[in-house]
Every structure is written in structure tokens, then in C-alpha cells.
Amino acid sequence: AGGRIWSLLEDRDGSIWATSFGGGISRFDPARERFINLTVRNGLTTNAVVGMLQDNAGVYWICTANGLLRWDRRTNYMKRYDRGDGFQGNEFTFKAFHKTVDGRIYVGGINGLSTFVPTALRDNRHVPSIVITGFRVFDSLAVADPRDGDTVQLTYAQNFFTIDFA
């Protein structure tokens, strides 16, 4: 691993993982007597990794300077969580992570502490449609409630417009 080692994890399979601030994550392979690296080239959002946990289902939770990552090693599925998902922020900090015996995870960052039960997190598979709610020309409302298929024609002088959407 490149950079400073921030944490070590022995997972339930006996593998040793080292997180580093600059080198991503490294796993020691005892059969080959070498380290195997996981970096942004393999799906991390940053190589600044400050900690790593494994939940009761065997899924890894990776605390980084750019979000909390959920990594299922069996499927190689990685998902990023951050402030938009209800966590304290996007940046997590060194020594600020813990898993309790019952499986609850605590992660801390520059804006406080977040706690969750991994099995309770659900992906929102509903992608809402984008709806145009207004069209302004030179900051004056030109069309208040545009409908699908409406046409707006502008003159060459109307070169500043805003689209409102939800």
C-alpha cells in the first residue's frame, strides 16, 4: 500500500486488509506472500481510505475522504453513500468507525457521527422523471406551465434564458 497505513482489518476469512491515505486498500495474500491492491482503478472513489469494517453478512464498509463505500466482494458491487443518503457528510475520519456485536455500524467524519444497520439500507430503484416547471427569458417568465411538446421560439436577441425544473 502506498501512503500511511491508517487501519488494519482481519476479516472473517482470515484475510488481512490495510487501508492507507493515498494508496487505497491492500490485502495480504499469504499464498503468494505479497499484497494485492484495491485503488481508484478498481472502483474506489478515492485512494484516501481511513478505515474498513466487515458487517455480519460479510460485506465490507470502506470509510474514505470521499464517501462511505459498501463493497460486496463476492459480486464486486460497490456503492457510495454520502450526505445525500443521510450520513454526516462526505468525508470520514481516521479511527472513527466501529461495528457492534449486534451488527450496528458507527462511522464518524468531519461533521459528526452516523449510525446504521447495514441490512436496513435499501437502494432506491425509482428514478423520478424530470419535469420542466417554467421557462424564463431575461429572468421574465415566458411559459409558466410548459406541457410536453410545447414549442418556444426565441429571437436572436433573446440569448439569455433559464429553464426551471423539478
CSV table of N, CA, C and O in Angstrom, one decimal, residues 48-142:
chain,number,residue,atom,x,y,z
A,48,ALA,N,-7.7,7.8,-0.7
A,48,ALA,CA,-7.6,8.2,0.7
A,48,ALA,C,-8.6,7.4,1.5
A,48,ALA,O,-9.8,7.8,1.7
A,49,VAL,N,-8.2,6.2,2.0
A,49,VAL,CA,-9.1,5.3,2.7
A,49,VAL,C,-8.6,5.3,4.2
A,49,VAL,O,-7.5,5.0,4.5
A,50,VAL,N,-9.5,5.7,5.1
A,50,VAL,CA,-9.2,5.8,6.5
A,50,VAL,C,-9.6,4.6,7.4
A,50,VAL,O,-9.2,4.5,8.5
A,51,GLY,N,-10.4,3.8,6.9
A,51,GLY,CA,-10.9,2.6,7.7
A,51,GLY,C,-11.7,1.7,6.9
A,51,GLY,O,-12.2,2.0,5.8
A,52,MET,N,-11.9,0.5,7.5
A,52,MET,CA,-12.7,-0.6,6.8
A,52,MET,C,-13.3,-1.5,7.8
A,52,MET,O,-12.6,-1.9,8.8
A,53,LEU,N,-14.5,-1.9,7.6
A,53,LEU,CA,-15.2,-2.8,8.5
A,53,LEU,C,-15.8,-3.9,7.7
A,53,LEU,O,-16.0,-3.8,6.4
A,54,GLN,N,-16.2,-5.0,8.3
A,54,GLN,CA,-16.9,-6.1,7.6
A,54,GLN,C,-18.2,-6.3,8.4
A,54,GLN,O,-18.1,-6.5,9.6
A,55,ASP,N,-19.4,-6.3,7.8
A,55,ASP,CA,-20.6,-6.4,8.5
A,55,ASP,C,-20.9,-7.9,8.7
A,55,ASP,O,-20.1,-8.8,8.3
A,56,ASN,N,-22.0,-8.2,9.4
A,56,ASN,CA,-22.3,-9.6,9.8
A,56,ASN,C,-22.6,-10.5,8.6
A,56,ASN,O,-22.6,-11.7,8.6
A,57,ALA,N,-22.9,-9.9,7.4
A,57,ALA,CA,-23.2,-10.6,6.2
A,57,ALA,C,-22.0,-10.8,5.3
A,57,ALA,O,-22.0,-11.4,4.3
A,58,GLY,N,-20.8,-10.2,5.8
A,58,GLY,CA,-19.6,-10.4,5.0
A,58,GLY,C,-19.3,-9.3,4.0
A,58,GLY,O,-18.4,-9.3,3.3
A,59,VAL,N,-20.2,-8.2,4.1
A,59,VAL,CA,-20.0,-7.1,3.2
A,59,VAL,C,-19.0,-6.1,3.8
A,59,VAL,O,-19.1,-5.9,5.0
A,60,TYR,N,-18.2,-5.5,3.0
A,60,TYR,CA,-17.2,-4.5,3.5
A,60,TYR,C,-17.7,-3.1,3.5
A,60,TYR,O,-18.4,-2.8,2.5
A,61,TRP,N,-17.4,-2.3,4.5
A,61,TRP,CA,-17.8,-0.9,4.5
A,61,TRP,C,-16.5,-0.1,4.6
A,61,TRP,O,-15.7,-0.3,5.6
A,62,ILE,N,-16.2,0.7,3.6
A,62,ILE,CA,-14.9,1.4,3.5
A,62,ILE,C,-15.1,2.9,3.7
A,62,ILE,O,-15.9,3.6,3.0
A,63,CYS,N,-14.5,3.4,4.8
A,63,CYS,CA,-14.5,4.8,5.1
A,63,CYS,C,-13.5,5.6,4.3
A,63,CYS,O,-12.3,5.2,4.5
A,64,THR,N,-13.9,6.6,3.6
A,64,THR,CA,-12.9,7.3,2.7
A,64,THR,C,-13.1,8.8,2.9
A,64,THR,O,-14.0,9.3,3.6
A,65,ALA,N,-12.2,9.5,2.3
A,65,ALA,CA,-12.3,11.0,2.3
A,65,ALA,C,-13.3,11.5,1.2
A,65,ALA,O,-13.5,12.7,1.0
A,66,ASN,N,-13.9,10.5,0.6
A,66,ASN,CA,-14.9,10.8,-0.5
A,66,ASN,C,-16.1,9.9,-0.4
A,66,ASN,O,-16.4,9.2,-1.4
A,67,GLY,N,-16.7,9.8,0.8
A,67,GLY,CA,-17.9,8.9,0.9
A,67,GLY,C,-17.6,7.6,1.6
A,67,GLY,O,-16.5,7.2,1.8
A,68,LEU,N,-18.7,6.9,2.0
A,68,LEU,CA,-18.7,5.6,2.6
A,68,LEU,C,-19.0,4.6,1.5
A,68,LEU,O,-20.0,4.8,0.8
A,69,LEU,N,-18.2,3.6,1.3
A,69,LEU,CA,-18.4,2.6,0.3
A,69,LEU,C,-18.9,1.3,0.8
A,69,LEU,O,-18.3,0.8,1.8
A,70,ARG,N,-19.9,0.8,0.2
A,70,ARG,CA,-20.4,-0.6,0.5
A,70,ARG,C,-19.8,-1.5,-0.6
A,70,ARG,O,-20.1,-1.2,-1.8
A,71,TRP,N,-19.0,-2.5,-0.2
A,71,TRP,CA,-18.4,-3.4,-1.2
A,71,TRP,C,-18.7,-4.8,-0.9
A,71,TRP,O,-18.3,-5.4,0.1
A,72,ASP,N,-19.5,-5.4,-1.9
A,72,ASP,CA,-19.7,-6.9,-1.8
A,72,ASP,C,-18.6,-7.6,-2.6
A,72,ASP,O,-18.7,-7.5,-3.8
A,73,ARG,N,-17.7,-8.2,-2.0
A,73,ARG,CA,-16.5,-8.7,-2.7
A,73,ARG,C,-17.0,-9.9,-3.6
A,73,ARG,O,-16.3,-10.1,-4.6
A,74,ARG,N,-18.0,-10.6,-3.2
A,74,ARG,CA,-18.4,-11.8,-4.0
A,74,ARG,C,-18.9,-11.4,-5.4
A,74,ARG,O,-18.7,-12.0,-6.4
A,75,THR,N,-19.6,-10.3,-5.4
A,75,THR,CA,-20.2,-9.8,-6.7
A,75,THR,C,-19.4,-8.6,-7.3
A,75,THR,O,-19.6,-8.2,-8.4
A,76,ASN,N,-18.5,-8.1,-6.5
A,76,ASN,CA,-17.6,-6.9,-6.8
A,76,ASN,C,-18.5,-5.7,-7.0
A,76,ASN,O,-18.2,-4.7,-7.7
A,77,TYR,N,-19.7,-5.6,-6.4
A,77,TYR,CA,-20.6,-4.5,-6.4
A,77,TYR,C,-20.1,-3.5,-5.4
A,77,TYR,O,-20.0,-3.8,-4.2
A,78,MET,N,-20.0,-2.2,-5.8
A,78,MET,CA,-19.6,-1.2,-4.9
A,78,MET,C,-20.6,0.0,-5.0
A,78,MET,O,-20.9,0.4,-6.1
A,79,LYS,N,-21.0,0.5,-3.9
A,79,LYS,CA,-22.0,1.6,-3.9
A,79,LYS,C,-21.4,2.7,-2.9
A,79,LYS,O,-20.9,2.4,-1.8
A,80,ARG,N,-21.5,3.9,-3.3
A,80,ARG,CA,-21.1,5.1,-2.5
A,80,ARG,C,-22.3,5.7,-1.7
A,80,ARG,O,-23.3,5.9,-2.3
A,81,TYR,N,-22.0,6.0,-0.5
A,81,TYR,CA,-23.0,6.7,0.4
A,81,TYR,C,-22.4,8.0,0.9
A,81,TYR,O,-21.2,8.0,1.1
A,82,ASP,N,-23.2,9.1,1.0
A,82,ASP,CA,-22.6,10.3,1.5
A,82,ASP,C,-23.8,11.1,2.1
A,82,ASP,O,-24.8,10.6,2.5
A,83,ARG,N,-23.5,12.4,2.2
A,83,ARG,CA,-24.5,13.3,2.9
A,83,ARG,C,-25.9,13.2,2.3
A,83,ARG,O,-26.9,13.2,3.0
A,84,GLY,N,-26.0,13.0,1.0
A,84,GLY,CA,-27.3,12.9,0.3
A,84,GLY,C,-28.0,11.7,0.7
A,84,GLY,O,-29.3,11.6,0.5
A,85,ASP,N,-27.4,10.7,1.3
A,85,ASP,CA,-28.0,9.5,1.8
A,85,ASP,C,-28.3,9.5,3.3
A,85,ASP,O,-28.7,8.6,3.9
A,86,GLY,N,-28.1,10.7,3.9
A,86,GLY,CA,-28.4,10.9,5.3
A,86,GLY,C,-27.2,10.7,6.2
A,86,GLY,O,-27.3,10.8,7.4
A,87,PHE,N,-26.0,10.5,5.7
A,87,PHE,CA,-24.8,10.4,6.5
A,87,PHE,C,-24.3,11.8,6.9
A,87,PHE,O,-24.7,12.8,6.3
A,88,GLN,N,-23.4,11.8,7.9
A,88,GLN,CA,-22.9,13.1,8.4
A,88,GLN,C,-22.2,14.0,7.4
A,88,GLN,O,-22.1,15.2,7.6
A,89,GLY,N,-21.7,13.4,6.4
A,89,GLY,CA,-21.1,14.2,5.3
A,89,GLY,C,-20.4,13.3,4.3
A,89,GLY,O,-20.7,12.1,4.3
A,90,ASN,N,-19.5,13.8,3.5
A,90,ASN,CA,-18.8,13.0,2.5
A,90,ASN,C,-17.5,12.5,3.0
A,90,ASN,O,-16.9,11.6,2.4
A,91,GLU,N,-16.9,13.2,4.0
A,91,GLU,CA,-15.6,12.9,4.4
A,91,GLU,C,-15.6,12.2,5.8
A,91,GLU,O,-16.1,12.7,6.8
A,92,PHE,N,-15.0,11.0,5.8
A,92,PHE,CA,-15.0,10.2,7.1
A,92,PHE,C,-13.5,10.3,7.6
A,92,PHE,O,-12.6,10.5,6.9
A,93,THR,N,-13.4,10.0,8.9
A,93,THR,CA,-12.1,10.3,9.5
A,93,THR,C,-11.5,9.1,10.2
A,93,THR,O,-12.2,8.1,10.5
A,94,PHE,N,-10.2,9.2,10.4
A,94,PHE,CA,-9.4,8.1,11.0
A,94,PHE,C,-9.8,7.8,12.4
A,94,PHE,O,-10.2,8.6,13.2
A,95,LYS,N,-9.9,6.5,12.7
A,95,LYS,CA,-10.3,5.9,14.0
A,95,LYS,C,-11.7,6.2,14.4
A,95,LYS,O,-12.1,6.1,15.5
A,96,ALA,N,-12.6,6.6,13.4
A,96,ALA,CA,-13.9,6.9,13.7
A,96,ALA,C,-14.9,5.9,13.1
A,96,ALA,O,-15.8,6.3,12.3
A,97,PHE,N,-14.7,4.6,13.4
A,97,PHE,CA,-15.6,3.6,12.8
A,97,PHE,C,-15.6,2.4,13.8
A,97,PHE,O,-14.6,2.1,14.5
A,98,HIS,N,-16.8,1.8,13.9
A,98,HIS,CA,-17.0,0.7,14.9
A,98,HIS,C,-18.2,-0.1,14.5
A,98,HIS,O,-19.2,0.4,14.0
A,99,LYS,N,-18.1,-1.4,14.6
A,99,LYS,CA,-19.2,-2.3,14.4
A,99,LYS,C,-19.5,-3.0,15.8
A,99,LYS,O,-18.6,-3.6,16.4
A,100,THR,N,-20.8,-2.9,16.2
A,100,THR,CA,-21.2,-3.6,17.5
A,100,THR,C,-21.4,-5.1,17.2
A,100,THR,O,-21.5,-5.5,16.1
A,101,VAL,N,-21.6,-5.8,18.3
A,101,VAL,CA,-21.8,-7.2,18.3
A,101,VAL,C,-23.1,-7.5,17.5
A,101,VAL,O,-23.2,-8.5,16.7
A,102,ASP,N,-24.1,-6.7,17.7
A,102,ASP,CA,-25.4,-6.9,17.0
A,102,ASP,C,-25.4,-6.5,15.6
A,102,ASP,O,-26.4,-6.6,14.9
A,103,GLY,N,-24.3,-5.9,15.1
A,103,GLY,CA,-24.2,-5.6,13.7
A,103,GLY,C,-24.3,-4.1,13.3
A,103,GLY,O,-24.1,-3.7,12.2
A,104,ARG,N,-24.7,-3.3,14.3
A,104,ARG,CA,-24.9,-1.8,14.0
A,104,ARG,C,-23.5,-1.2,13.7
A,104,ARG,O,-22.5,-1.6,14.4
A,105,ILE,N,-23.4,-0.3,12.8
A,105,ILE,CA,-22.1,0.3,12.4
A,105,ILE,C,-22.2,1.8,12.7
A,105,ILE,O,-23.2,2.5,12.5
A,106,TYR,N,-21.1,2.3,13.3
A,106,TYR,CA,-20.9,3.7,13.6
A,106,TYR,C,-19.8,4.2,12.8
A,106,TYR,O,-18.7,3.6,12.8
A,107,VAL,N,-20.0,5.3,12.1
A,107,VAL,CA,-18.9,5.9,11.3
A,107,VAL,C,-18.9,7.4,11.6
A,107,VAL,O,-20.0,8.1,11.6
A,108,GLY,N,-17.7,8.0,11.8
A,108,GLY,CA,-17.6,9.4,12.1
A,108,GLY,C,-16.9,10.1,11.0
A,108,GLY,O,-16.1,9.6,10.3
A,109,GLY,N,-17.2,11.4,10.9
A,109,GLY,CA,-16.5,12.3,10.0
A,109,GLY,C,-16.4,13.7,10.4
A,109,GLY,O,-16.6,14.0,11.6
A,110,ILE,N,-16.0,14.6,9.5
A,110,ILE,CA,-15.8,15.9,9.9
A,110,ILE,C,-17.0,16.7,10.4
A,110,ILE,O,-16.9,17.7,11.0
A,111,ASN,N,-18.2,16.1,10.1
A,111,ASN,CA,-19.5,16.8,10.5
A,111,ASN,C,-20.2,16.0,11.6
A,111,ASN,O,-21.4,16.3,11.8
A,112,GLY,N,-19.6,15.0,12.2
A,112,GLY,CA,-20.3,14.3,13.3
A,112,GLY,C,-20.3,12.8,13.1
A,112,GLY,O,-19.4,12.2,12.5
A,113,LEU,N,-21.3,12.1,13.7
A,113,LEU,CA,-21.3,10.7,13.7
A,113,LEU,C,-22.6,10.2,13.1
A,113,LEU,O,-23.7,10.8,13.3
A,114,SER,N,-22.5,9.1,12.3
A,114,SER,CA,-23.7,8.4,11.7
A,114,SER,C,-23.7,7.0,12.2
A,114,SER,O,-22.7,6.4,12.4
A,115,THR,N,-24.9,6.5,12.3
A,115,THR,CA,-25.0,5.1,12.7
A,115,THR,C,-26.1,4.4,11.8
A,115,THR,O,-27.1,5.1,11.4
A,116,PHE,N,-26.0,3.1,11.6
A,116,PHE,CA,-26.9,2.4,10.7
A,116,PHE,C,-26.8,0.9,10.9
A,116,PHE,O,-25.8,0.4,11.4
A,117,VAL,N,-27.9,0.2,10.5
A,117,VAL,CA,-27.9,-1.2,10.5
A,117,VAL,C,-27.8,-1.6,9.0
A,117,VAL,O,-28.7,-1.2,8.2
A,118,PRO,N,-26.7,-2.2,8.6
A,118,PRO,CA,-26.5,-2.5,7.1
A,118,PRO,C,-27.6,-3.2,6.5
A,118,PRO,O,-28.0,-2.8,5.3
A,119,THR,N,-28.3,-4.1,7.1
A,119,THR,CA,-29.4,-4.8,6.5
A,119,THR,C,-30.6,-4.0,6.3
A,119,THR,O,-31.5,-4.3,5.5
A,120,ALA,N,-30.7,-2.8,7.0
A,120,ALA,CA,-31.8,-1.9,6.9
A,120,ALA,C,-31.7,-0.9,5.7
A,120,ALA,O,-32.6,-0.3,5.3
A,121,LEU,N,-30.5,-0.8,5.1
A,121,LEU,CA,-30.3,0.1,4.0
A,121,LEU,C,-30.8,-0.5,2.7
A,121,LEU,O,-30.5,-1.7,2.4
A,122,ARG,N,-31.6,0.2,2.0
A,122,ARG,CA,-32.2,-0.3,0.8
A,122,ARG,C,-31.9,0.7,-0.3
A,122,ARG,O,-32.0,1.9,-0.2
A,123,ASP,N,-31.6,0.2,-1.5
A,123,ASP,CA,-31.4,1.0,-2.7
A,123,ASP,C,-32.7,1.5,-3.2
A,123,ASP,O,-33.7,0.8,-3.3
A,124,ASN,N,-32.8,2.8,-3.5
A,124,ASN,CA,-34.0,3.4,-4.1
A,124,ASN,C,-33.9,3.2,-5.6
A,124,ASN,O,-33.1,3.9,-6.3
A,125,ARG,N,-34.6,2.2,-6.1
A,125,ARG,CA,-34.5,1.9,-7.6
A,125,ARG,C,-35.5,2.8,-8.4
A,125,ARG,O,-35.5,2.7,-9.6
A,126,HIS,N,-36.2,3.6,-7.8
A,126,HIS,CA,-37.2,4.5,-8.5
A,126,HIS,C,-36.4,5.8,-8.9
A,126,HIS,O,-36.0,6.6,-8.1
A,127,VAL,N,-36.3,6.0,-10.2
A,127,VAL,CA,-35.7,7.2,-10.7
A,127,VAL,C,-36.8,8.1,-11.2
A,127,VAL,O,-37.5,7.8,-12.1
A,128,PRO,N,-37.0,9.2,-10.4
A,128,PRO,CA,-38.1,10.1,-10.8
A,128,PRO,C,-37.9,10.8,-12.1
A,128,PRO,O,-36.7,11.0,-12.5
A,129,SER,N,-39.0,11.1,-12.8
A,129,SER,CA,-38.8,11.9,-14.1
A,129,SER,C,-38.5,13.3,-13.8
A,129,SER,O,-38.9,13.9,-12.8
A,130,ILE,N,-37.9,13.9,-14.8
A,130,ILE,CA,-37.6,15.4,-14.7
A,130,ILE,C,-38.7,16.1,-15.4
A,130,ILE,O,-39.1,15.7,-16.5
A,131,VAL,N,-39.3,17.1,-14.7
A,131,VAL,CA,-40.4,17.9,-15.2
A,131,VAL,C,-40.0,19.3,-15.3
A,131,VAL,O,-39.5,19.9,-14.4
A,132,ILE,N,-40.2,19.9,-16.5
A,132,ILE,CA,-39.9,21.3,-16.7
A,132,ILE,C,-41.1,22.1,-16.1
A,132,ILE,O,-42.2,21.9,-16.5
A,133,THR,N,-40.8,23.0,-15.2
A,133,THR,CA,-41.8,23.8,-14.5
A,133,THR,C,-41.9,25.2,-14.9
A,133,THR,O,-42.9,25.9,-14.5
A,134,GLY,N,-41.0,25.7,-15.7
A,134,GLY,CA,-41.0,27.1,-16.1
A,134,GLY,C,-39.9,27.4,-17.1
A,134,GLY,O,-38.9,26.7,-17.2
A,135,PHE,N,-40.2,28.4,-18.0
A,135,PHE,CA,-39.2,28.8,-18.9
A,135,PHE,C,-39.1,30.3,-18.9
A,135,PHE,O,-40.1,31.0,-19.0
A,136,ARG,N,-37.9,30.9,-18.6
A,136,ARG,CA,-37.8,32.3,-18.4
A,136,ARG,C,-36.8,32.9,-19.5
A,136,ARG,O,-35.9,32.2,-19.8
A,137,VAL,N,-37.2,34.1,-20.0
A,137,VAL,CA,-36.3,34.8,-20.9
A,137,VAL,C,-35.9,36.1,-20.3
A,137,VAL,O,-36.8,36.8,-19.9
A,138,PHE,N,-34.6,36.3,-20.1
A,138,PHE,CA,-34.1,37.5,-19.4
A,138,PHE,C,-34.8,37.7,-18.1
A,138,PHE,O,-35.2,38.7,-17.6
A,139,ASP,N,-34.9,36.5,-17.4
A,139,ASP,CA,-35.4,36.5,-16.0
A,139,ASP,C,-36.9,36.8,-15.9
A,139,ASP,O,-37.5,37.0,-14.8
A,140,SER,N,-37.6,36.9,-17.0
A,140,SER,CA,-39.1,37.1,-17.0
A,140,SER,C,-39.7,35.8,-17.4
A,140,SER,O,-39.3,35.2,-18.4
A,141,LEU,N,-40.8,35.4,-16.7
A,141,LEU,CA,-41.4,34.1,-17.0
A,141,LEU,C,-42.1,34.2,-18.4
A,141,LEU,O,-43.0,35.0,-18.7
A,142,ALA,N,-41.7,33.3,-19.3
A,142,ALA,CA,-42.2,33.3,-20.7
A,142,ALA,C,-43.3,32.2,-20.8
A,142,ALA,O,-44.3,32.4,-21.4
